[in-house]
CSV table of C-alpha atoms in Angstrom, one decimal:
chain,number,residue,atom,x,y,z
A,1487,UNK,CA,-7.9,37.6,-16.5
A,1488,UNK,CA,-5.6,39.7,-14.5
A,1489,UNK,CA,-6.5,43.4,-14.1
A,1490,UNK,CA,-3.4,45.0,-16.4
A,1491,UNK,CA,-4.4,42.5,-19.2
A,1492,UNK,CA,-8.8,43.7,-19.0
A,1493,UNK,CA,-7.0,47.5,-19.1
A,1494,UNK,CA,-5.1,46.5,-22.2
A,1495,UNK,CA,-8.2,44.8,-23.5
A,1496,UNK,CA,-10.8,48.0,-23.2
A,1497,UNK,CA,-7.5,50.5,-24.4
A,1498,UNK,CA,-7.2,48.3,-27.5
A,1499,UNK,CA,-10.9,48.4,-28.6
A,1500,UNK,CA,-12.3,52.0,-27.2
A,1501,UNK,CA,-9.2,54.1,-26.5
A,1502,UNK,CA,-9.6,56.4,-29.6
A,1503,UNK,CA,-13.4,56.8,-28.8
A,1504,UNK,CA,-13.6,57.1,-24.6
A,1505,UNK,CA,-13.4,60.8,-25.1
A,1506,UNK,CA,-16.7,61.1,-27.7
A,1507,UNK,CA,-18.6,61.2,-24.1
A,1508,UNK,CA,-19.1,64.3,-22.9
A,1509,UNK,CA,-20.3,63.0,-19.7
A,1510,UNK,CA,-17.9,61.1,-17.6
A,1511,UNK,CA,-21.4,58.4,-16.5
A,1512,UNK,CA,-22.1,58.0,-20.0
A,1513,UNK,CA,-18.3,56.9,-21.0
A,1514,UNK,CA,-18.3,54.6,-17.7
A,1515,UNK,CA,-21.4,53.2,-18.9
A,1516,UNK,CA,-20.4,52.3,-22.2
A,1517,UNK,CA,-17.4,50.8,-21.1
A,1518,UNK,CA,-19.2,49.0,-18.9
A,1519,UNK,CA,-21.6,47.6,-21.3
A,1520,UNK,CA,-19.0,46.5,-23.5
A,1521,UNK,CA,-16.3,44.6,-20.7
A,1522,UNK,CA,-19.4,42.5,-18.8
A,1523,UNK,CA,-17.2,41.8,-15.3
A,1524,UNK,CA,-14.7,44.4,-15.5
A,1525,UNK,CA,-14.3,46.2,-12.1
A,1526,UNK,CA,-14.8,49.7,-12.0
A,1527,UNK,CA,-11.5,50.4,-10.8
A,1528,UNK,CA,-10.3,49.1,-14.3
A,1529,UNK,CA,-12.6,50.6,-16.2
A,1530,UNK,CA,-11.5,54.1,-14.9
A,1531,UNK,CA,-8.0,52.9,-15.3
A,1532,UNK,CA,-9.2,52.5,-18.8
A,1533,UNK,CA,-10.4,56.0,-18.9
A,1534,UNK,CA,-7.2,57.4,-17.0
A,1535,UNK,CA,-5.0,56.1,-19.3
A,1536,UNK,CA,-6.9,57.0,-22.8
A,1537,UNK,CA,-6.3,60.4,-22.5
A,1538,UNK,CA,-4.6,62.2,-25.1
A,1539,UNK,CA,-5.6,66.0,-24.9
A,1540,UNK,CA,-5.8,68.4,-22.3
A,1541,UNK,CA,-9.3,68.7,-22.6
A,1542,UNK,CA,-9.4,65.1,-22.2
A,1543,UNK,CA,-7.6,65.9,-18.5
A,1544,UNK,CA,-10.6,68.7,-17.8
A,1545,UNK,CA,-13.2,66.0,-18.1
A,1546,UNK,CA,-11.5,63.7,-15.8
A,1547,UNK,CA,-11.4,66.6,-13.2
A,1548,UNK,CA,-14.7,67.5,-13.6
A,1549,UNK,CA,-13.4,71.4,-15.0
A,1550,UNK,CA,-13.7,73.1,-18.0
A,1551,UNK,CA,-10.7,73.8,-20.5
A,1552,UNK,CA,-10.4,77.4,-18.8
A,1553,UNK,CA,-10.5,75.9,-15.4
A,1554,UNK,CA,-7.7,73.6,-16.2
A,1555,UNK,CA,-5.3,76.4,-17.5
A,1556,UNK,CA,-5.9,78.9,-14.8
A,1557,UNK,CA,-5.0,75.5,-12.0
A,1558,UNK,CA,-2.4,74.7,-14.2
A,1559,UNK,CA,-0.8,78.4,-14.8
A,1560,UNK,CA,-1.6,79.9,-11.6
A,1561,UNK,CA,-1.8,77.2,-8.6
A,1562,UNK,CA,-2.8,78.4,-5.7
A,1563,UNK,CA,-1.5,76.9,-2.5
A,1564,UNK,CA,-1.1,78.0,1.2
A,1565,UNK,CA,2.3,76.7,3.3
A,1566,UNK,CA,2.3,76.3,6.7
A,1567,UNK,CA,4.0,74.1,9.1
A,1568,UNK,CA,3.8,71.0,11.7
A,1569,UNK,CA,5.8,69.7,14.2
A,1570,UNK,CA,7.1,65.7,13.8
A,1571,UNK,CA,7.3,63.8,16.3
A,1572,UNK,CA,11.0,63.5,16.4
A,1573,UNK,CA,11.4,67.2,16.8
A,1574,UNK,CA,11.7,69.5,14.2
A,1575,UNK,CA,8.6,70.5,11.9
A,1576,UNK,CA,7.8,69.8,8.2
A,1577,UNK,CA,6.5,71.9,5.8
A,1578,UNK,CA,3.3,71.3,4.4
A,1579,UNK,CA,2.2,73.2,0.8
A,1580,UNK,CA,-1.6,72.7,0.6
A,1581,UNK,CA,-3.6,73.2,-2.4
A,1582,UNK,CA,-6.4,76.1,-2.5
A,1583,UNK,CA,-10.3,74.5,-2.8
A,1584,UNK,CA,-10.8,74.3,-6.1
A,1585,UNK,CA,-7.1,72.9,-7.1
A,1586,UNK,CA,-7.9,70.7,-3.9
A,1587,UNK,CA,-11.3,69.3,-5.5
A,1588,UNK,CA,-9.3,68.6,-9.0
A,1589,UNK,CA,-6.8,66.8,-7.5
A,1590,UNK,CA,-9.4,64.4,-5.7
A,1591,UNK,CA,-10.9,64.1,-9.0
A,1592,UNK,CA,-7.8,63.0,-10.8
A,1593,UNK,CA,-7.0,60.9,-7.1
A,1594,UNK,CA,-9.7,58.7,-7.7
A,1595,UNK,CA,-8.5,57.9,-11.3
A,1596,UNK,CA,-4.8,57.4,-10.1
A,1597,UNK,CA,-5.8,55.1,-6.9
A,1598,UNK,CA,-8.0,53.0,-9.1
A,1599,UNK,CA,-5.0,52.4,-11.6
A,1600,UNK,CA,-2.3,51.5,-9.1
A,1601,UNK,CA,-4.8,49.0,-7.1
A,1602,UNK,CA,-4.6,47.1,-10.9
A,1603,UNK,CA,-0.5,46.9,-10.9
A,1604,UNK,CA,-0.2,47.3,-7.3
A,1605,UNK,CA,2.9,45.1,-5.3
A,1606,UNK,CA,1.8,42.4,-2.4
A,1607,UNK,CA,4.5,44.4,-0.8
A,1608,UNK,CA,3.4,47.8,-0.5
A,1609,UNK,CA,0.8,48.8,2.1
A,1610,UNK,CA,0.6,52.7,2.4
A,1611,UNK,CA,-1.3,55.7,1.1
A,1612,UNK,CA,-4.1,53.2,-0.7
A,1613,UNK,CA,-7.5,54.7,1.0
A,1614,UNK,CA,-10.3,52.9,2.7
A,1615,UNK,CA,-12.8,52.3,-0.5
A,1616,UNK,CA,-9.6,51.1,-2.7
A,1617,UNK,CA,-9.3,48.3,-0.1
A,1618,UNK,CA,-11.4,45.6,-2.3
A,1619,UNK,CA,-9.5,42.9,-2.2
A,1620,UNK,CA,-7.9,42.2,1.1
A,1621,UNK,CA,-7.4,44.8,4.0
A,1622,UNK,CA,-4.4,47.0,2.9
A,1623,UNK,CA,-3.4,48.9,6.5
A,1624,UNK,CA,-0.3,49.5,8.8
A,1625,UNK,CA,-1.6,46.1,10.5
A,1626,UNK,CA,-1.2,44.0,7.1
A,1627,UNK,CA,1.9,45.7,6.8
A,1628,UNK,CA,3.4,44.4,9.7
A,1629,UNK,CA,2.3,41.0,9.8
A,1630,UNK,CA,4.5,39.5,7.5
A,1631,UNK,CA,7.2,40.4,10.1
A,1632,UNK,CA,5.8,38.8,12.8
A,1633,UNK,CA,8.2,36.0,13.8
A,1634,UNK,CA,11.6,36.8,12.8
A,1635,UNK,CA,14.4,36.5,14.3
A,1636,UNK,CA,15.9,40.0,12.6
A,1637,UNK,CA,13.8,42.8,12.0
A,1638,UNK,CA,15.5,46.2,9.8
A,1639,UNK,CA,13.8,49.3,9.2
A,1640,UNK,CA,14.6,51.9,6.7
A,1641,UNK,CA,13.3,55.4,6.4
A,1642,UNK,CA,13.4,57.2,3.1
A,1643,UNK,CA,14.9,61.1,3.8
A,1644,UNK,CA,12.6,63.8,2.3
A,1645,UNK,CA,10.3,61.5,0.8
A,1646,UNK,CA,8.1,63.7,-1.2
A,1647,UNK,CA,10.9,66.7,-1.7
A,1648,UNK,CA,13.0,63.8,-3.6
A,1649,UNK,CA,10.0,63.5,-6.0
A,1650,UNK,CA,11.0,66.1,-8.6
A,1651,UNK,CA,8.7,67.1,-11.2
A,1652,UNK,CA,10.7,66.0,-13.3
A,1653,UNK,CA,10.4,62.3,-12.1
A,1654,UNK,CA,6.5,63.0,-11.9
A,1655,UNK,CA,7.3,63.9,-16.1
A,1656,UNK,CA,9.5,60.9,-17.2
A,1657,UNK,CA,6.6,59.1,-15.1
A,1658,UNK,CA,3.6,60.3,-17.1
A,1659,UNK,CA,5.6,59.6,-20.3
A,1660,UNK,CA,7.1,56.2,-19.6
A,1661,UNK,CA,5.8,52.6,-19.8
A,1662,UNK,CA,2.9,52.7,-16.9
A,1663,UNK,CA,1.9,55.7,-18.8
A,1664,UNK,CA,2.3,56.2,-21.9
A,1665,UNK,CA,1.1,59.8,-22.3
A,1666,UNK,CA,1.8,62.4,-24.8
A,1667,UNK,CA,4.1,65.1,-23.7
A,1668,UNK,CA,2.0,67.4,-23.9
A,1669,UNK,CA,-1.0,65.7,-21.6
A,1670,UNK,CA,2.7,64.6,-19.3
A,1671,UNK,CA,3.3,68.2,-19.1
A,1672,UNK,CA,0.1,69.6,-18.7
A,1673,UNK,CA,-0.5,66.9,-16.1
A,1674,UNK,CA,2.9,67.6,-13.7
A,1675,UNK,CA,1.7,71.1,-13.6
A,1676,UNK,CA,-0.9,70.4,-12.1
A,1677,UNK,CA,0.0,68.1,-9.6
A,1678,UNK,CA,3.6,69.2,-8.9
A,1679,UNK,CA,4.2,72.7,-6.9
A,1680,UNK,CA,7.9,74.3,-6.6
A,1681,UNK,CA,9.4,72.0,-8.6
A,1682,UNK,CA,8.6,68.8,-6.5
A,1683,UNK,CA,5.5,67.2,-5.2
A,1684,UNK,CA,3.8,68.7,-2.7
A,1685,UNK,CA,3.2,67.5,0.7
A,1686,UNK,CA,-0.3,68.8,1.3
A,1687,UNK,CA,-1.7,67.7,-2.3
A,1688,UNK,CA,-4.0,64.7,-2.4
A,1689,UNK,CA,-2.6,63.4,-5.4
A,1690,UNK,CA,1.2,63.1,-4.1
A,1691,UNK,CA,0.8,59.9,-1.9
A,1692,UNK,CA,-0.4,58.1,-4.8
A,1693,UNK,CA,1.7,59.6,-7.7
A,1694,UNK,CA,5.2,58.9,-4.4
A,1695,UNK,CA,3.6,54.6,-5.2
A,1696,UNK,CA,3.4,55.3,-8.9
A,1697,UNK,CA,7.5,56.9,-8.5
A,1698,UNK,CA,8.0,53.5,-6.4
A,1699,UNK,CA,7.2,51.1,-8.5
A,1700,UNK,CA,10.7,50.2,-9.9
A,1701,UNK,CA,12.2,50.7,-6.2
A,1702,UNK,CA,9.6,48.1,-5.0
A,1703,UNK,CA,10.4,45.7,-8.0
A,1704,UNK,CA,13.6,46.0,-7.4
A,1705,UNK,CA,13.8,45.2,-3.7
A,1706,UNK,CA,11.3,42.3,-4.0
A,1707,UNK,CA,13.5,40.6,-6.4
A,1708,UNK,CA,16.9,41.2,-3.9
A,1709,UNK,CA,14.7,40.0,-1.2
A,1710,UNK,CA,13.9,36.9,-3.0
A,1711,UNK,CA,17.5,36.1,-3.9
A,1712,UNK,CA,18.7,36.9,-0.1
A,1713,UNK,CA,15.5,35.1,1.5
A,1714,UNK,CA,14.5,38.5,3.1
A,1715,UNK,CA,10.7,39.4,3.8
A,1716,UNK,CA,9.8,43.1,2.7
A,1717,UNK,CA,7.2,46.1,2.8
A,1718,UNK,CA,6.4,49.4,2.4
A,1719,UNK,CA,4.7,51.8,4.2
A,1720,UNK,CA,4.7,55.1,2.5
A,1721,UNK,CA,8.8,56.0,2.9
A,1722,UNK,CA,9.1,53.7,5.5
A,1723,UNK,CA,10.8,49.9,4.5
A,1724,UNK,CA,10.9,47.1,6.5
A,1725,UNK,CA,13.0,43.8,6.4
A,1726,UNK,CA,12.7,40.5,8.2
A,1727,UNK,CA,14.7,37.3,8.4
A,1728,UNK,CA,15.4,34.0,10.1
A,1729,UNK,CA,18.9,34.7,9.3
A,1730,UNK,CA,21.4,37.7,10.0
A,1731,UNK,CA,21.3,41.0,8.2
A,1732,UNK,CA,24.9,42.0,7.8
A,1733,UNK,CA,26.3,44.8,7.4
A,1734,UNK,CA,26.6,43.7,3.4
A,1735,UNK,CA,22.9,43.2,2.7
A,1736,UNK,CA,22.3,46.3,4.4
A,1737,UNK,CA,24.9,48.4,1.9
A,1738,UNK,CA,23.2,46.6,-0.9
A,1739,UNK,CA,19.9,48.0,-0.2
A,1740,UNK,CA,20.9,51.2,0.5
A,1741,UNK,CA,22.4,51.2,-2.6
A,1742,UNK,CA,19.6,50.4,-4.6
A,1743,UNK,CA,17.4,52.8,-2.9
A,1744,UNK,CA,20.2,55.4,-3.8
A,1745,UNK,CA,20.2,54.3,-7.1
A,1746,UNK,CA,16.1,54.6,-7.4
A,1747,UNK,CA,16.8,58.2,-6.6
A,1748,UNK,CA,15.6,57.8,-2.9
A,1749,UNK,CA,17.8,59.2,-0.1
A,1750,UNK,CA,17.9,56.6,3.2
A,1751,UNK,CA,17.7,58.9,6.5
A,1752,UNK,CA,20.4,57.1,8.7
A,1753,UNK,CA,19.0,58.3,11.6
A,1754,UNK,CA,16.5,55.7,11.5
A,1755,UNK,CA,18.2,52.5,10.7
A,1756,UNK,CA,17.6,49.6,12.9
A,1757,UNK,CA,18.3,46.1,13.1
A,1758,UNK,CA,16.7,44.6,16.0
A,1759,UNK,CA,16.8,41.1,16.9
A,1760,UNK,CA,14.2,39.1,18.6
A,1761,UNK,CA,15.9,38.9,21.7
A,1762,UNK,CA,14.6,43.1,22.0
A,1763,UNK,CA,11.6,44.6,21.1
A,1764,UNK,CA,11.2,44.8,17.4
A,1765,UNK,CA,8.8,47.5,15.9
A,1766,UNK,CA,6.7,47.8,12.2
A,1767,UNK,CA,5.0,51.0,11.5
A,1768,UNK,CA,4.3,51.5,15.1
A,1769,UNK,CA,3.6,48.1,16.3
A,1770,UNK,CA,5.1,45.2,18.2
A,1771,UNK,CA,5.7,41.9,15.8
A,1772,UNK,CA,8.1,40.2,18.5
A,1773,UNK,CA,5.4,37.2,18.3
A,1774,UNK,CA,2.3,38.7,17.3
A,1775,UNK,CA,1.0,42.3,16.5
A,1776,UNK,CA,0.6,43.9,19.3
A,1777,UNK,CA,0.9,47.8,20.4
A,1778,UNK,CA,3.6,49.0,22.2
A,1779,UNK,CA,3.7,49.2,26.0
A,1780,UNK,CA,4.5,52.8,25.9
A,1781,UNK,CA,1.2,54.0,23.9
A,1782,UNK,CA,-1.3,52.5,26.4
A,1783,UNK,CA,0.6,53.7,29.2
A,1784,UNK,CA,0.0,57.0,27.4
A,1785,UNK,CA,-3.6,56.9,27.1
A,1786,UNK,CA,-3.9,55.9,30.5
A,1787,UNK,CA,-2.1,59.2,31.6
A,1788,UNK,CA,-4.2,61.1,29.7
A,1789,UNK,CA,-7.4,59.9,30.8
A,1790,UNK,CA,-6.1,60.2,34.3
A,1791,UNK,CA,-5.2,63.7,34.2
A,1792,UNK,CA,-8.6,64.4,32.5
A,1793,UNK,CA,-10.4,63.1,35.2
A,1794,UNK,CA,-8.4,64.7,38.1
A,1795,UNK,CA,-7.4,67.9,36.3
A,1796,UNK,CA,-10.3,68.4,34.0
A,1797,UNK,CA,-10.6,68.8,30.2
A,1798,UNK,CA,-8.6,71.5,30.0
A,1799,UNK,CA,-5.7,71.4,32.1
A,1800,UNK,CA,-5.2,67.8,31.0
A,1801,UNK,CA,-5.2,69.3,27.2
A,1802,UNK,CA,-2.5,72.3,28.5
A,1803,UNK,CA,-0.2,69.6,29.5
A,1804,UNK,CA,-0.5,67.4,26.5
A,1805,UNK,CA,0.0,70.0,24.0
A,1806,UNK,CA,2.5,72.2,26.1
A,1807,UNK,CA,0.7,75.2,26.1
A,1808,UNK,CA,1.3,77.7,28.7
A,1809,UNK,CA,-1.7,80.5,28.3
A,1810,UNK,CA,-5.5,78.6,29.2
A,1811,UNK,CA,-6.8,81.4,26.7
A,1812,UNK,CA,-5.2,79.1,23.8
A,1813,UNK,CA,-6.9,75.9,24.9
A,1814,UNK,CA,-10.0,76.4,22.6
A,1815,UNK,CA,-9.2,75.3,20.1
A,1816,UNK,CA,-7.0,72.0,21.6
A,1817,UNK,CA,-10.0,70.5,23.6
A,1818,UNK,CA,-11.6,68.8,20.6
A,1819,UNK,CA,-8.3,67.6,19.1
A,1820,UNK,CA,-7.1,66.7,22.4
A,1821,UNK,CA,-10.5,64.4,22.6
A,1822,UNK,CA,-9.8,63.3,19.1
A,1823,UNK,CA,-6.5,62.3,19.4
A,1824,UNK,CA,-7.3,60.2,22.9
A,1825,UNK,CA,-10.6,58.3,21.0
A,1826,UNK,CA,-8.3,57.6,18.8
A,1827,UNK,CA,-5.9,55.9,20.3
A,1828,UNK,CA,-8.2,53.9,22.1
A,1829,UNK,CA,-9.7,53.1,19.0
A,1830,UNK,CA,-6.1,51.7,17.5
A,1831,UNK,CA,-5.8,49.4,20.9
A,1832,UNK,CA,-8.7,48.5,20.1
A,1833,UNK,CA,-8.4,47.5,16.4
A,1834,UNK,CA,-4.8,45.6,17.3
A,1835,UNK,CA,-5.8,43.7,20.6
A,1836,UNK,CA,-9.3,43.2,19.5
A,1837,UNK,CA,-12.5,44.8,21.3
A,1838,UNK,CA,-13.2,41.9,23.9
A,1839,UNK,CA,-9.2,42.8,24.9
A,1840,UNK,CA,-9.4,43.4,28.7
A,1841,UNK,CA,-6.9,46.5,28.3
A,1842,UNK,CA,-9.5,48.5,25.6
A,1843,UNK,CA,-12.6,47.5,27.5
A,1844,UNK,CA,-11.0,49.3,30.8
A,1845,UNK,CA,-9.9,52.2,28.6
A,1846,UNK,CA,-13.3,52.5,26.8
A,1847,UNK,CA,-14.7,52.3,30.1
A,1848,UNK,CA,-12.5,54.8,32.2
A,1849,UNK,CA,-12.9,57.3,29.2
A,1850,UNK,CA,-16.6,56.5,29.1
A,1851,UNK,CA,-16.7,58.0,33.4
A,1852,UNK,CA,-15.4,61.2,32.6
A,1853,UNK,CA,-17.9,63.3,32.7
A,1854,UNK,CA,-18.0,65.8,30.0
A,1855,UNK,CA,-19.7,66.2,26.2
A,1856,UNK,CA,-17.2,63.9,24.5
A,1857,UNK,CA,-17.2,62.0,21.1
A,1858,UNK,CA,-18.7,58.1,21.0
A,1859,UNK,CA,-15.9,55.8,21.3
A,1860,UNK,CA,-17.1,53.6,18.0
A,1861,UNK,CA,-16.3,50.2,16.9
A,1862,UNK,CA,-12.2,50.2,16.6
A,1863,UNK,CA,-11.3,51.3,13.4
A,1864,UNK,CA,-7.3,52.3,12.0
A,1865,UNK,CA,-8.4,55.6,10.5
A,1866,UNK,CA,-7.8,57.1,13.7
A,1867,UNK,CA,-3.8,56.6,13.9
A,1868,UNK,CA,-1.4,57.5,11.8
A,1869,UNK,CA,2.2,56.6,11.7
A,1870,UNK,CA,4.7,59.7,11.5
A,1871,UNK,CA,6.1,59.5,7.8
């Protein structure tokens, strides 16, 4: 049995009595008890989607009834911003502690739903302990590109700013749904922040998939009539095939991406060929995954200038700052950032690669208190959405 038909299952027996539980363990029990070999992930699906008052949403947050009015009447949230790596910088709205620690409440809920109705196609925002089935990573993303003679990359403008509440609304209240509007509203206050979703808030990568959904169908099924290979990576959408893109099947998915009520930024469309070096989510898939040239040239720079120039003048140059009385605070994320790119080469190339073992061990001679390079692992790298 799939996992949308064992939802459907418990929500037809239990959903008017989830709720009697005061205790979020005891309901999960009971549920549990009752659905021998359903995963938990679907039970708290179950649980997610049998609300049908708001005190039903202050149990699932682990707050009171008061707690959930003042979060959802008076959200507090701090904005600062960050530069991108293509210049600029974006603006981040970031939820206080205790609006924080509700939304990773209700995050849980949310991953464990979309795992259930998840696409093969889509690859980003799902974390670590949601990946049950099969690794779900920037790696497994690319690999179905690996090969092609054509390679097109897409990249969605303003991702999360396009996300309106609104959208987060008709979501909440349409078919994946199903809620009340009054648990719909109640719900989109809480997770929404100036009218949009906010790019700070745990709960927005999930709830950007949830808004995707259709998009995703929608591509898959123009993929399969055009014998095109696609992904997604947060707002970033990939395309392969043996065969040309033209300039037509590129209009036609912009078009349904426009008509999804996504933006594409033209800035970063590219159709590469095989004949030049053709790039997923940060990595090479010319004839296997592989990292680009550029990035361990990088960290070889960087581990050079440490050991000639010393912790901190190597972190002055990296970060471009001019005053040694502001390198504090650098050093650590400088050391961070560079165990973590080894990391990555390792986790692509493999950890008996020649290239890692000479940057694990070059980074291992400098002598300073620095972190343990550890087994390589992708939580270290991120992609710039």
């Amino acid at each position: 049995m799939k996992h949308k038909e064992r939802i459907d299952l418990i929500l037809r027996e239990y959903r008017d009595e989830v709720w009697r539980f005061s205790d979020l363990e005891e309901c999960y029990n009971f549920l549990k008890q009752n659905h021998i070999g359903a995963k938990r992930h679907e039970i708290k699906s179950a649980m997610l989607l049998s609300m049908k008052k708001h005190v039903d949403i202050a149990r699932l947050i682990s707050h009171d009834i008061f707690d959930l009015k003042e979060l959802v009447n008076n959200p507090v949230y701090s904005s600062y911003k960050i530069g991108k790596k293509s210049g600029g910088f974006r603006l981040i709205d970031s939820p206080d502690e205790k609006l924080k620690k509700a939304h990773r409440n209700l995050n849980s809920f949310l991953q464990s739903y979309y795992l259930c109705i998840k696409p093969e196609s889509v690859h980003g925002f799902v974390p670590d302990f949601y990946r049950i089935q099969r690794r779900i990573n920037i790696v497994e993303n690319a690999k179905p590109h690996v090969g092609k003679k054509y390679v097109l990359n897409i990249d969605l403008k303003n991702f999360f700013d396009t996300i309106s509440a609104q959208r987060v609304y008709q979501l909440f209240i349409g078919k994946h749904f199903d809620y009340n509007k009054s648990v719909a509203a109640a719900l989109v206050l809480l997770v929404s922040y100036k009218g949009k979703l906010p790019t700070g808030a745990p709960t927005s990568p999930v709830i950007s998939n949830f808004i995707c959904l259709e998009l995703d169908q929608c591509l898959m099924e123009f993929c399969k009539t055009y014998n095109l290979t696609y992904t997604r990576y947060a707002d970033d959408l990939t395309f392969s095939s043996d065969h040309e893109i033209s300039d037509l099947l590129l209009l036609m998915i912009k078009e349904i991406i426009q008509l999804n009520g996504f933006k594409v930024n033209n800035k970063k469309v590219r159709i590469k060929s095989s004949a030049r070096q053709q790039m997923v989510t940060g990595l090479v898939v010319n004839q296997k995954i592989n990292v680009d040239r550029k990035l361990i040239k990088q960290v070889r720079a960087m581990i050079h200038h440490t050991k000639v120039n010393g912790l901190t003048e190597a972190t002055k140059k990296h970060f471009r700052l001019s005053d040694e009385k502001d390198v504090g605070p650098y050093r650590k994320l400088f050391l961070d950032k560079l165990v973590g790119l080894i990391n990555f080469i390792g986790l692509i190339r493999g950890k008996l690669d020649a290239v890692f073992l000479k940057l694990e061990d070059d980074f291992c001679s400098l002598e300073f208190n620095k972190p343990t390079i550890k087994n390589p692992v992708n939580n270290y790298y991120s992609v710039d959405f």
